[in-house]
Amino acid sequence: MFNISQVGKILKATNRLNMPTEFNATLPIDIVVKKQLNPIRFLLQLGKKEVETKSYTPLEVGAKYKAEILQTDSKIEIKNLTKLPNIFNKFPDTIEYSIDDLLKDNPLESNKKYKSFLLNHLANATTKDEFLFYSQMLLAFNQEIKHLFIKDEKKALIQFKHKKRKINFYAYFENLGPIGGEIYLTDEIYMILMVEFQNSFSFLTKYTNELNFNITIKNEKTKPLFEIEENNSLLNLKV
């Protein structure tokens, strides 16, 4: 029988690979678009450094991105620029329902506890943004998509949807970036990972033996199962 805590254990194991010191030299870096200087030139903040660069892909001023950086004496090359999902930026730092709560619950009680958590925070929201956030978490839950949060040294957002003996999931790790995939719950757990950044793909491929289950890793783009949109309608929300 499917045990929902298996998801938590798998993703907690993956998050442990989110914090290695040896990965820092090739880590995908956080980028903030500070200003648009002309149609194709932007001022970016890379860590503590500000640089001007060209981008033929439109960038959103004020938005946060993650990218791989190649630096030489003469230039900085930005590769695979990926915007952070809205859902990751809007998670309150004080959110209480984490992956550790999931590990404590049995499959039937987990959904009840999670829904109660959302309704309680929705009823006690003190700002418009907080109300909209929990409203959309409830909207996602009505689509059978659950959101969880890992609060270790590096935070991570987890989305997953259970379908019979398969779980579709999306995760965003602070160091590794976006990772999507499927978990097959047969006699043995089998996992397919889609990893967007080449550096993260290379690192995870090197350390798959630490995850203790069968896994295939692909260097492919992935996207959230549910994304916060400012104009999402709540008219169809069922509580």
Tab-separated table of N, CA, C and O in Angstrom, residues 3 34 46 50 54-55 62 74 76 78-79 93 99 108 117 130 133 147 152 164 184 187-188 202 208 210 219 228 238:
chain	number	residue	atom	x	y	z
A	3	ASN	N	2.515	4.498	0.900
A	3	ASN	CA	2.731	5.238	2.141
A	3	ASN	C	3.288	6.602	1.777
A	3	ASN	O	4.381	6.721	1.229
A	34	LYS	N	18.400	44.213	-12.028
A	34	LYS	CA	18.286	45.502	-11.343
A	34	LYS	C	17.670	46.587	-12.217
A	34	LYS	O	16.881	47.404	-11.746
A	46	LEU	N	24.857	39.798	-9.480
A	46	LEU	CA	25.318	38.414	-9.357
A	46	LEU	C	25.970	38.283	-7.999
A	46	LEU	O	27.107	38.726	-7.806
A	50	GLU	N	27.611	43.690	-9.269
A	50	GLU	CA	26.710	44.184	-10.305
A	50	GLU	C	27.451	44.222	-11.635
A	50	GLU	O	28.591	44.699	-11.705
A	54	LYS	N	24.367	41.876	-22.117
A	54	LYS	CA	23.336	41.835	-23.150
A	54	LYS	C	22.472	40.596	-22.972
A	54	LYS	O	22.946	39.547	-22.550
A	55	SER	N	21.203	40.729	-23.309
A	55	SER	CA	20.307	39.573	-23.332
A	55	SER	C	19.277	39.804	-24.424
A	55	SER	O	18.537	40.784	-24.398
A	62	GLY	N	13.538	43.427	-11.600
A	62	GLY	CA	13.139	43.082	-10.249
A	62	GLY	C	12.979	41.599	-10.018
A	62	GLY	O	12.897	41.146	-8.870
A	74	SER	N	38.302	38.263	-19.306
A	74	SER	CA	37.756	39.349	-20.120
A	74	SER	C	36.236	39.462	-20.085
A	74	SER	O	35.689	40.501	-20.417
A	76	ILE	N	32.133	37.700	-18.600
A	76	ILE	CA	31.292	36.774	-17.855
A	76	ILE	C	30.220	36.261	-18.799
A	76	ILE	O	29.484	37.040	-19.398
A	78	ILE	N	26.788	34.117	-19.216
A	78	ILE	CA	25.647	33.600	-18.458
A	78	ILE	C	24.929	32.574	-19.317
A	78	ILE	O	24.526	32.859	-20.444
A	79	LYS	N	24.777	31.364	-18.775
A	79	LYS	CA	24.133	30.280	-19.523
A	79	LYS	C	22.891	29.796	-18.781
A	79	LYS	O	22.826	29.806	-17.563
A	93	ASP	N	8.447	32.826	5.062
A	93	ASP	CA	9.565	32.232	5.802
A	93	ASP	C	9.096	31.516	7.061
A	93	ASP	O	9.786	30.633	7.578
A	99	ILE	N	8.105	19.215	5.263
A	99	ILE	CA	8.232	17.804	4.905
A	99	ILE	C	8.325	16.934	6.155
A	99	ILE	O	7.914	15.778	6.175
A	108	LEU	N	-3.898	8.713	5.671
A	108	LEU	CA	-5.243	9.283	5.757
A	108	LEU	C	-5.249	10.597	6.538
A	108	LEU	O	-5.905	11.568	6.154
A	117	PHE	N	-4.575	22.910	8.069
A	117	PHE	CA	-3.505	23.913	8.140
A	117	PHE	C	-3.774	25.074	7.184
A	117	PHE	O	-3.679	26.250	7.548
A	130	GLU	N	-0.832	37.325	1.950
A	130	GLU	CA	-0.940	36.087	2.717
A	130	GLU	C	-2.243	35.361	2.395
A	130	GLU	O	-2.266	34.141	2.225
A	133	PHE	N	-1.947	33.830	-1.062
A	133	PHE	CA	-1.027	32.693	-1.048
A	133	PHE	C	-1.743	31.429	-0.579
A	133	PHE	O	-1.724	30.393	-1.256
A	147	HIS	N	1.760	21.131	-1.450
A	147	HIS	CA	3.005	21.893	-1.342
A	147	HIS	C	3.622	21.659	0.034
A	147	HIS	O	2.928	21.732	1.051
A	152	ASP	N	15.939	22.939	5.997
A	152	ASP	CA	17.258	22.577	6.499
A	152	ASP	C	18.163	23.791	6.318
A	152	ASP	O	17.694	24.907	6.267
A	164	LYS	N	-2.290	6.731	-8.308
A	164	LYS	CA	-2.169	5.292	-8.091
A	164	LYS	C	-0.799	4.979	-7.496
A	164	LYS	O	-0.484	5.423	-6.415
A	184	TYR	N	8.032	5.894	-8.991
A	184	TYR	CA	7.196	4.711	-9.193
A	184	TYR	C	7.303	3.832	-7.954
A	184	TYR	O	8.402	3.420	-7.561
A	187	ASP	N	7.399	-2.869	-6.230
A	187	ASP	CA	8.079	-3.629	-5.182
A	187	ASP	C	9.338	-2.908	-4.720
A	187	ASP	O	9.718	-2.971	-3.561
A	188	GLU	N	9.976	-2.211	-5.656
A	188	GLU	CA	11.121	-1.374	-5.325
A	188	GLU	C	10.849	0.039	-5.830
A	188	GLU	O	10.228	0.224	-6.872
A	202	SER	N	25.368	16.925	-13.463
A	202	SER	CA	26.653	16.230	-13.306
A	202	SER	C	26.880	15.833	-11.856
A	202	SER	O	27.348	14.728	-11.564
A	208	THR	N	24.495	9.578	-7.075
A	208	THR	CA	23.237	8.830	-6.999
A	208	THR	C	23.312	7.655	-6.025
A	208	THR	O	22.295	7.242	-5.460
A	210	GLU	N	24.240	7.666	-3.122
A	210	GLU	CA	23.893	8.086	-1.770
A	210	GLU	C	22.378	8.117	-1.540
A	210	GLU	O	21.923	8.302	-0.410
A	219	ASN	N	19.084	15.310	-18.148
A	219	ASN	CA	19.361	16.750	-18.198
A	219	ASN	C	18.283	17.413	-19.065
A	219	ASN	O	18.465	17.624	-20.262
A	228	ILE	N	1.795	30.083	-8.832
A	228	ILE	CA	0.979	31.208	-8.390
A	228	ILE	C	0.885	32.230	-9.512
A	228	ILE	O	1.896	32.638	-10.084
A	238	LYS	N	-13.222	25.073	-3.607
A	238	LYS	CA	-14.104	24.297	-2.732
A	238	LYS	C	-13.404	24.046	-1.405
A	238	LYS	O	-12.267	23.607	-1.377
